[in-house]
Amino acid sequence: MFEHLEIAIDSAIDSGAKYSDARVLISKSRSIAAKNGEIENFNENEKIGIGIRALVGSSWGFYSTYDLSSESLKQAGKKSFEIAKASAMVAGEELPFADVPVVEDTYTTPHEENPFSVSSSEQIDLLISSTEKMKKLGSSRAFGRLDFWDTEKWFASSQGHKIYQNIIESGGGISSLSVGDGETQIRSYPQSFGEYRTGGWEVIKSFEFENHLDRLAEESQRLLVAPQCPQGTMDLILEGSQLALQIHESVGHAIELDRILGWEAAYAGTSHLDLKKLNKHKYGSELMNIVADATLPGALATFKYDDEGTPAQRVDIVKEGIWTGVLSGRDSAAVAGVPPGGMVRADGFGRLPMVRMTNVGLLPGDSSLDEIIEATDEGIYMETNRSWSIDDLRLNFQFGCEVGWLVKNGKIIDMVKNPTYTGITPEFWGNMDMLSGEEEWVFWGTPNCGKGQPSQIGHTGHPASPARFKNTRIGVRG
Ligand SMILES: [Zn+2]
């Protein structure tokens, strides 16, 4: 494939581009969805194509095609140059472009069993039996889904990069929905919308769906008759997957350098962060240590090189509550004066790579969920996301969870339904006063992060363990 890349890149450079890179992708996907013991959807897809970028001045041109004939590749290189040249007509100072090591390398996601080598009937059977059992246990509607991706990427640049990567991702989940008098309640496992990791079929086996069917069916029905979540300001304890989404929305998007620089205002907004406050701004309490780490084995956004050929790395984002880092690519890092973070990825070959969260996670503390509950006089423990909203600046948010548990005098005393909480990013994180340790630290993954115009879907990771937030507004409705 590298010879295909070379034809396109040479054509862009010969046309006059000062830099060019290109990716050929072979992307396989399999997606299976079941309801009440029957398969609702089975979809398999395989795509091949090339995406090429050309840099003229400080402007990118991008072009992609399914056609890998040499005539088409030459055309693609030329087109990418022409698009860059047209954008470069808009006057502006020439921006720097950070250097990264030029490497030739290969990488394959460590995995035990490629999910595409496992028979689809075994995968289908798992969903049929899981959803059938929950239905028998009283679910009004029982859902299950599995998704697999096997992506081969060849990357080359006019600077000499030659990188082959094979990224394998697996995930899915199950839910029990109960319908009552004018309301529905749902319980999901491992998290709402499923849980996703890099790795093979063993990822799904590790979830052990069979051990959670009774609980999901029972809890979704019990929620129908549970009291409403109380309203007030009290302690909030968050289970890991909800905390993962909290990190994604109130930290992950806010630290994207293209948003901070105002390049990416179109979709879901900008950021409340200002680069002048880097290394000074108080993001949260001293327990708050956030890293963006694309090297964590098994996490969803783990790879060896990003889509600009920059090595995967670990970057401190928040250290003991102080904002210290951003998510960047070669162009944005050079503008901001930070080292390029290797956080640029594209959704397939047909999209321009952009700044993307890697595994943006909260490092574990030294407590445990049991200890947190024991130490809480009055509060709500919330599990599994159900709804979210956050403003464009990533400051004011409201989240709803599937289930709440009322904690009084160090004990869970009741289930409550429709739990919600609201907050303002720095205040909320400033109130985090207890954090669970490594044993409860899970590499939560989100396969559906939308960003950009045209919209791209990103796969991001958010390691987290349960934590407590003091004085949080709980039970706000509407
Ligand atoms: Zn997102």
Coordinates of C-alpha atoms and ligand atoms in Angstrom, one line a residue:
M1 CA 0.0 0.0 0.0
F2 CA 2.9 2.4 0.6
E3 CA 3.5 2.7 -3.1
H4 CA -0.1 3.9 -3.5
L5 CA 0.5 6.5 -0.8
E6 CA 3.7 7.6 -2.5
I7 CA 2.0 8.3 -5.8
A8 CA -0.6 10.6 -4.2
I9 CA 2.0 12.4 -1.9
D10 CA 4.5 12.9 -4.8
S11 CA 1.7 14.4 -6.9
A12 CA 0.7 16.9 -4.1
I13 CA 4.4 17.9 -3.6
D14 CA 5.1 18.1 -7.4
S15 CA 2.1 20.4 -7.6
G16 CA 3.6 22.7 -5.1
A17 CA 2.5 21.6 -1.6
K18 CA 5.2 22.1 1.1
Y19 CA 4.0 19.0 3.0
S20 CA 1.7 16.1 2.3
D21 CA 0.6 13.0 4.1
A22 CA -1.9 10.3 3.2
R23 CA -3.7 7.3 4.7
V24 CA -5.0 4.1 3.0
L25 CA -7.6 2.4 5.2
I26 CA -9.3 -1.0 5.0
S27 CA -12.1 -0.7 7.5
K28 CA -14.2 -3.7 8.5
S29 CA -17.1 -3.4 10.9
R30 CA -19.8 -5.7 12.2
S31 CA -22.8 -4.6 14.2
I32 CA -25.4 -6.8 15.7
A33 CA -28.5 -5.7 17.7
A34 CA -31.1 -7.9 19.4
K35 CA -34.4 -7.3 21.1
N36 CA -36.5 -9.7 23.2
G37 CA -34.6 -12.8 22.0
E38 CA -34.6 -11.9 18.3
I39 CA -32.0 -10.3 16.1
E40 CA -33.1 -6.9 14.9
N41 CA -30.1 -5.9 12.9
F42 CA -27.0 -7.6 11.5
N43 CA -24.7 -5.4 9.5
E44 CA -21.3 -6.1 8.1
N45 CA -19.3 -3.6 6.1
E46 CA -15.9 -3.3 4.5
K47 CA -14.5 -0.2 3.0
I48 CA -11.2 0.7 1.3
G49 CA -10.0 4.1 0.3
I50 CA -7.4 6.8 0.6
G51 CA -7.4 10.3 2.2
I52 CA -4.7 12.8 1.3
R53 CA -3.7 16.1 2.9
A54 CA -1.6 18.9 1.4
L55 CA -0.3 21.9 3.2
V56 CA 0.1 25.2 1.4
G57 CA 1.1 28.2 3.6
S58 CA -1.0 27.4 6.7
S59 CA -3.9 25.9 4.8
W60 CA -4.8 22.3 4.5
G61 CA -6.4 20.8 1.5
F62 CA -8.0 17.3 1.7
Y63 CA -9.2 14.9 -0.9
S64 CA -10.3 11.3 -0.7
T65 CA -11.3 8.5 -3.1
Y66 CA -12.2 4.8 -3.2
D67 CA -10.3 4.5 -6.5
L68 CA -6.7 3.4 -5.9
S69 CA -5.7 3.3 -9.6
S70 CA -2.5 5.3 -10.2
E71 CA -4.3 7.9 -12.4
S72 CA -6.8 8.5 -9.6
L73 CA -4.1 8.7 -6.9
K74 CA -2.2 11.3 -9.0
Q75 CA -5.5 13.3 -9.3
A76 CA -6.2 13.0 -5.6
G77 CA -2.7 14.5 -4.8
K78 CA -3.2 17.3 -7.2
K79 CA -6.8 18.0 -6.0
S80 CA -5.6 18.2 -2.3
F81 CA -3.0 20.7 -3.4
E82 CA -5.5 22.8 -5.3
I83 CA -7.9 22.9 -2.4
A84 CA -5.1 23.9 0.0
K85 CA -4.0 26.6 -2.4
A86 CA -7.5 28.0 -2.7
S87 CA -7.8 28.3 1.1
A88 CA -4.4 29.8 1.3
M89 CA -5.7 32.8 -0.8
V90 CA -7.3 34.0 2.4
A91 CA -4.6 36.2 3.9
G92 CA -3.1 35.3 7.2
E93 CA 0.3 34.8 8.7
E94 CA 2.0 31.5 8.0
L95 CA 1.6 29.2 11.0
P96 CA 4.3 26.9 12.3
F97 CA 4.0 23.1 11.9
A98 CA 5.6 21.0 14.7
D99 CA 8.3 18.5 14.0
V100 CA 7.7 14.9 15.0
P101 CA 10.1 11.9 14.7
V102 CA 10.0 10.3 11.2
V103 CA 9.5 6.6 11.7
E104 CA 8.9 3.4 9.8
D105 CA 7.0 1.1 12.1
T106 CA 4.1 -1.4 12.5
Y107 CA 1.6 -2.0 15.3
T108 CA -1.3 -4.4 15.9
T109 CA -3.7 -4.0 18.8
P110 CA -2.9 -6.8 21.3
H111 CA -5.8 -9.3 21.3
E112 CA -6.6 -12.9 21.9
E113 CA -9.3 -13.6 19.4
N114 CA -10.1 -11.4 16.4
P115 CA -13.8 -10.8 16.6
F116 CA -14.2 -11.3 12.9
S117 CA -12.7 -14.8 13.2
V118 CA -15.4 -15.7 15.8
S119 CA -18.5 -17.1 14.1
S120 CA -21.2 -14.5 14.0
S121 CA -23.6 -17.2 15.2
E122 CA -21.8 -17.4 18.5
Q123 CA -22.1 -13.6 18.8
I124 CA -25.8 -13.7 17.8
D125 CA -26.5 -16.5 20.3
L126 CA -25.1 -14.4 23.1
L127 CA -27.4 -11.6 22.4
I128 CA -30.4 -13.8 21.8
S129 CA -30.0 -15.7 25.0
S130 CA -29.2 -12.6 27.1
T131 CA -32.3 -10.6 25.8
E132 CA -34.6 -13.7 25.9
K133 CA -33.7 -14.3 29.6
M134 CA -34.3 -10.7 30.6
K135 CA -37.6 -10.7 28.8
K136 CA -38.6 -13.9 30.8
L137 CA -37.5 -12.2 34.0
G138 CA -40.1 -9.4 33.4
S139 CA -38.4 -6.8 31.2
S140 CA -40.9 -5.0 28.9
R141 CA -38.2 -4.8 26.3
A142 CA -34.7 -6.3 26.5
F143 CA -32.0 -5.0 24.3
G144 CA -28.5 -6.1 23.4
R145 CA -25.9 -5.0 20.9
L146 CA -22.3 -5.9 19.8
D147 CA -20.0 -3.9 17.6
F148 CA -16.6 -4.8 16.2
W149 CA -14.1 -2.9 14.1
D150 CA -10.9 -4.1 12.4
T151 CA -9.1 -1.2 10.8
E152 CA -5.9 -1.5 8.8
K153 CA -4.2 1.8 8.2
W154 CA -1.2 2.6 6.1
F155 CA 0.2 6.1 6.7
A156 CA 3.0 7.9 4.8
S157 CA 4.2 11.5 4.6
S158 CA 6.4 13.6 2.4
Q159 CA 8.8 13.7 5.3
G160 CA 9.3 9.9 5.1
H161 CA 6.9 8.3 7.6
K162 CA 5.8 4.8 6.8
I163 CA 3.5 3.4 9.4
Y164 CA 1.2 0.4 9.3
Q165 CA -1.4 -0.1 12.1
N166 CA -4.1 -2.7 12.7
I167 CA -6.5 -1.4 15.3
I168 CA -9.1 -3.9 16.7
E169 CA -12.0 -2.7 18.8
S170 CA -14.8 -4.6 20.4
G171 CA -17.8 -3.6 22.6
G172 CA -21.4 -3.8 23.3
G173 CA -24.0 -4.0 26.1
I174 CA -27.3 -5.1 27.3
S175 CA -30.4 -3.2 28.7
S176 CA -33.6 -4.0 30.4
L177 CA -36.4 -1.5 29.9
S178 CA -39.6 -1.5 32.0
V179 CA -42.8 0.3 31.1
G180 CA -45.1 1.5 33.8
D181 CA -48.0 3.9 34.1
G182 CA -46.8 6.7 31.9
E183 CA -43.1 6.1 32.5
T184 CA -40.3 4.0 31.3
Q185 CA -37.2 2.9 33.3
I186 CA -34.1 1.3 32.1
R187 CA -31.0 -0.4 33.5
S188 CA -28.0 -1.0 31.3
Y189 CA -24.7 -2.9 31.6
P190 CA -21.7 -2.3 31.5
Q191 CA -22.9 1.2 30.8
S192 CA -25.6 2.9 28.7
F193 CA -24.9 2.6 24.9
G194 CA -22.5 -0.3 25.6
E195 CA -18.9 -0.4 26.7
Y196 CA -16.0 -0.4 24.2
R197 CA -12.3 -1.3 24.3
T198 CA -9.4 -2.1 22.0
G199 CA -9.1 -5.9 21.9
G200 CA -10.9 -8.9 20.5
W201 CA -13.8 -11.2 21.4
E202 CA -12.2 -11.7 24.9
V203 CA -13.4 -8.1 25.7
I204 CA -17.0 -9.2 25.3
K205 CA -16.4 -12.4 27.3
S206 CA -14.9 -10.4 30.1
F207 CA -18.2 -8.5 30.5
E208 CA -20.0 -11.7 31.6
F209 CA -23.5 -10.6 30.5
E210 CA -25.0 -13.8 32.0
N211 CA -24.1 -12.6 35.6
H212 CA -26.1 -9.3 35.2
L213 CA -29.4 -10.3 33.6
D214 CA -31.3 -10.9 36.8
R215 CA -30.1 -7.6 38.3
L216 CA -30.9 -5.5 35.3
A217 CA -34.4 -7.0 34.9
E218 CA -35.1 -6.6 38.6
E219 CA -33.8 -3.1 38.9
S220 CA -35.6 -1.7 35.9
Q221 CA -38.9 -3.0 37.3
R222 CA -38.2 -1.9 40.8
L223 CA -37.5 1.6 39.5
L224 CA -41.1 1.9 38.4
V225 CA -42.3 1.9 42.0
A226 CA -39.2 3.6 43.6
P227 CA -39.6 7.1 45.1
Q228 CA -38.4 10.1 43.1
C229 CA -34.8 11.3 43.8
P230 CA -35.0 13.9 46.5
Q231 CA -34.1 17.5 45.6
G232 CA -31.5 19.5 47.4
T233 CA -27.8 20.2 47.9
M234 CA -26.0 17.2 49.2
D235 CA -23.2 14.7 48.5
L236 CA -23.1 13.1 45.1
I237 CA -21.4 9.8 44.6
L238 CA -20.8 8.8 41.0
E239 CA -20.2 5.4 39.6
G240 CA -17.3 5.1 37.2
S241 CA -19.1 5.1 33.8
Q242 CA -21.1 8.2 34.7
L243 CA -17.9 9.9 35.9
A244 CA -16.3 8.9 32.6
L245 CA -19.0 10.8 30.7
Q246 CA -18.6 13.7 33.1
I247 CA -14.9 13.8 32.2
H248 CA -15.7 13.5 28.5
E249 CA -18.0 16.5 28.5
S250 CA -16.6 18.8 31.1
V251 CA -12.9 18.2 30.6
G252 CA -12.2 16.2 27.4
H253 CA -14.0 18.6 25.0
A254 CA -12.9 21.7 26.9
I255 CA -9.2 20.8 26.5
E256 CA -9.3 20.3 22.7
L257 CA -6.8 22.8 21.4
D258 CA -8.7 23.5 18.2
R259 CA -11.7 24.6 20.3
I260 CA -9.5 26.7 22.6
L261 CA -7.9 28.4 19.6
G262 CA -11.4 29.1 18.1
W263 CA -10.8 26.9 15.0
E264 CA -13.6 24.5 15.8
A265 CA -16.5 26.6 17.0
A266 CA -19.0 25.2 14.5
Y267 CA -20.1 22.0 16.2
A268 CA -20.7 21.9 20.0
G269 CA -18.8 25.0 20.6
T270 CA -15.6 26.4 22.0
S271 CA -14.1 26.2 25.4
H272 CA -14.1 28.2 28.6
L273 CA -10.4 27.7 28.8
D274 CA -7.9 30.4 27.9
L275 CA -4.3 29.4 27.1
K276 CA -3.0 32.3 29.1
K277 CA -4.2 30.4 32.2
L278 CA -2.4 27.2 31.4
N279 CA -0.5 26.0 34.5
K280 CA -2.5 28.5 36.7
H281 CA -6.2 27.8 36.3
K282 CA -7.8 25.8 39.1
Y283 CA -9.8 23.0 37.4
G284 CA -10.7 21.1 40.5
S285 CA -9.7 19.8 43.9
E286 CA -6.2 18.4 44.7
L287 CA -7.5 14.9 44.1
M288 CA -8.1 15.7 40.4
N289 CA -5.4 14.3 38.3
I290 CA -6.4 13.9 34.6
V291 CA -4.1 12.4 31.9
A292 CA -4.6 11.9 28.2
D293 CA -2.9 8.6 27.7
A294 CA -3.1 6.8 24.3
T295 CA -0.7 4.1 25.5
L296 CA -3.0 2.3 28.1
P297 CA -3.3 -1.3 27.1
G298 CA -6.9 -2.2 26.3
A299 CA -8.4 1.3 26.5
L300 CA -10.6 2.3 23.5
A301 CA -8.4 5.2 22.2
T302 CA -5.1 3.3 22.4
F303 CA -2.8 3.1 19.3
K304 CA 0.9 3.6 18.5
Y305 CA 0.7 6.6 16.2
D306 CA -2.1 9.1 15.5
D307 CA -3.3 10.0 12.0
E308 CA -0.4 12.5 11.6
G309 CA 2.3 9.9 12.5
T310 CA 2.9 11.4 15.9
P311 CA 3.7 8.8 18.6
A312 CA 1.0 8.0 21.1
Q313 CA 1.8 9.5 24.5
R314 CA 0.7 10.4 27.9
V315 CA 0.1 14.0 28.6
D316 CA -0.8 15.6 32.0
I317 CA -4.0 17.5 31.6
V318 CA -4.8 18.4 35.2
K319 CA -2.3 17.9 38.0
E320 CA -3.5 18.2 41.6
G321 CA -6.4 20.3 40.4
I322 CA -4.4 22.7 38.2
W323 CA -4.9 22.8 34.4
T324 CA -1.6 21.8 32.8
G325 CA -2.2 20.4 29.3
V326 CA -4.3 20.2 26.1
L327 CA -5.1 17.9 23.3
S328 CA -3.2 18.9 20.2
G329 CA -1.9 18.1 16.7
R330 CA 1.1 19.2 14.8
D331 CA -0.4 22.5 13.7
S332 CA -2.3 23.5 16.8
A333 CA 0.6 22.5 19.1
A334 CA 3.0 24.7 17.2
V335 CA 0.7 27.7 17.4
A336 CA 0.2 27.2 21.1
G337 CA 3.8 26.5 21.8
V338 CA 3.3 23.0 23.4
P339 CA 4.8 19.7 22.2
P340 CA 2.6 17.9 19.6
G341 CA 0.4 15.5 21.6
G342 CA -0.4 12.9 19.0
M343 CA -4.1 13.4 19.3
V344 CA -5.2 13.9 15.7
R345 CA -7.5 11.2 14.2
A346 CA -10.0 11.0 11.4
D347 CA -13.3 9.0 11.1
G348 CA -12.3 6.8 8.2
F349 CA -10.2 7.6 5.1
G350 CA -12.8 10.1 3.8
R351 CA -12.4 12.8 6.5
L352 CA -9.8 15.4 7.5
P353 CA -8.0 14.3 10.7
M354 CA -8.8 16.6 13.6
V355 CA -7.9 17.0 17.3
R356 CA -9.6 14.1 19.1
M357 CA -9.6 12.9 22.7
T358 CA -7.4 9.9 23.4
N359 CA -7.9 8.1 26.8
V360 CA -8.7 11.2 28.9
G361 CA -9.0 9.7 32.3
L362 CA -9.1 10.5 36.0
L363 CA -6.2 8.8 37.8
P364 CA -7.4 6.7 40.8
G365 CA -7.3 7.8 44.4
D366 CA -6.8 5.6 47.5
S367 CA -10.3 5.1 48.7
S368 CA -13.1 2.6 47.7
L369 CA -16.8 2.9 46.9
D370 CA -17.6 1.1 50.2
E371 CA -15.5 3.6 52.1
I372 CA -17.1 6.5 50.3
I373 CA -20.6 5.3 51.1
E374 CA -19.6 4.6 54.8
A375 CA -18.2 8.2 55.1
T376 CA -21.4 9.8 53.6
D377 CA -24.0 11.2 56.0
E378 CA -26.5 12.2 53.4
G379 CA -26.2 11.8 49.6
I380 CA -27.2 10.0 46.5
Y381 CA -25.1 7.4 44.7
M382 CA -25.9 7.5 41.0
E383 CA -25.1 4.8 38.4
T384 CA -25.2 4.7 34.5
N385 CA -25.9 7.7 32.4
R386 CA -29.3 8.4 31.0
S387 CA -29.2 12.0 29.8
W388 CA -26.8 14.9 29.5
S389 CA -26.6 18.5 28.4
I390 CA -23.7 21.0 28.6
D391 CA -23.3 24.4 27.2
D392 CA -20.9 25.4 24.4
L393 CA -18.2 26.6 26.8
R394 CA -18.3 23.3 28.7
L395 CA -19.2 25.0 31.9
N396 CA -22.9 24.5 32.9
F397 CA -24.1 21.0 32.8
Q398 CA -27.0 18.7 33.8
F399 CA -26.8 14.9 33.9
G400 CA -29.4 12.3 34.5
C401 CA -28.7 8.7 35.6
E402 CA -30.6 5.4 35.3
V403 CA -30.7 4.7 39.0
G404 CA -30.0 6.5 42.3
W405 CA -29.4 5.1 45.7
L406 CA -30.2 7.1 48.8
V407 CA -27.3 7.1 51.3
K408 CA -28.0 8.0 54.9
N409 CA -25.5 7.7 57.8
G410 CA -23.1 5.6 55.8
K411 CA -25.5 3.1 54.4
I412 CA -27.6 2.7 51.2
I413 CA -31.2 2.7 52.4
D414 CA -33.3 3.0 49.3
M415 CA -33.5 3.1 45.5
V416 CA -34.6 6.4 44.0
K417 CA -35.7 7.1 40.4
N418 CA -34.9 9.8 37.9
P419 CA -31.8 11.0 39.6
T420 CA -30.2 14.2 38.2
Y421 CA -27.5 16.6 39.2
T422 CA -26.3 20.0 37.9
G423 CA -23.1 21.9 38.3
I424 CA -20.5 24.3 37.0
T425 CA -17.3 22.7 35.8
P426 CA -14.6 24.2 38.2
E427 CA -16.9 24.3 41.2
F428 CA -18.1 20.8 40.7
W429 CA -14.6 19.3 40.3
G430 CA -13.4 21.6 43.2
N431 CA -15.9 19.7 45.4
M432 CA -14.4 16.2 44.7
D433 CA -13.2 15.0 48.1
M434 CA -13.1 11.2 47.9
L435 CA -11.8 9.0 45.0
S436 CA -11.7 5.2 44.7
G437 CA -8.5 3.4 44.0
E438 CA -6.9 1.2 41.3
E439 CA -9.1 -1.9 42.0
E440 CA -12.2 0.0 40.9
W441 CA -10.5 1.9 38.1
V442 CA -12.1 0.9 34.7
F443 CA -11.1 1.9 31.2
W444 CA -14.5 3.2 30.1
G445 CA -14.9 3.8 26.4
T446 CA -17.2 6.0 24.3
P447 CA -17.7 5.0 20.6
N448 CA -20.0 7.8 19.6
C449 CA -18.3 11.2 20.1
G450 CA -19.5 13.6 17.4
K451 CA -17.4 16.5 16.3
G452 CA -16.7 18.7 13.3
Q453 CA -18.5 19.7 10.1
P454 CA -19.0 17.4 8.2
S455 CA -19.6 15.4 11.4
Q456 CA -17.1 12.8 12.4
I457 CA -17.6 10.0 15.0
G458 CA -14.7 9.4 17.4
H459 CA -13.8 6.6 19.7
T460 CA -12.5 7.9 23.0
G461 CA -11.5 6.4 26.3
H462 CA -12.2 7.6 29.9
P463 CA -10.6 5.6 32.7
A464 CA -12.3 6.4 36.0
S465 CA -13.2 5.0 39.4
P466 CA -16.1 6.1 41.7
A467 CA -15.8 9.5 43.4
R468 CA -17.7 11.8 45.8
F469 CA -18.6 15.4 45.1
K470 CA -19.6 17.5 48.1
N471 CA -22.5 20.0 48.1
T472 CA -23.9 19.2 44.7
R473 CA -27.3 20.3 43.4
I474 CA -29.3 17.1 43.1
G475 CA -32.8 16.3 41.8
V476 CA -33.3 19.3 39.5
R477 CA -36.1 18.4 37.1
G478 CA -37.0 19.6 33.6
Ligands
ZN1 ZN -17.9 14.0 22.6

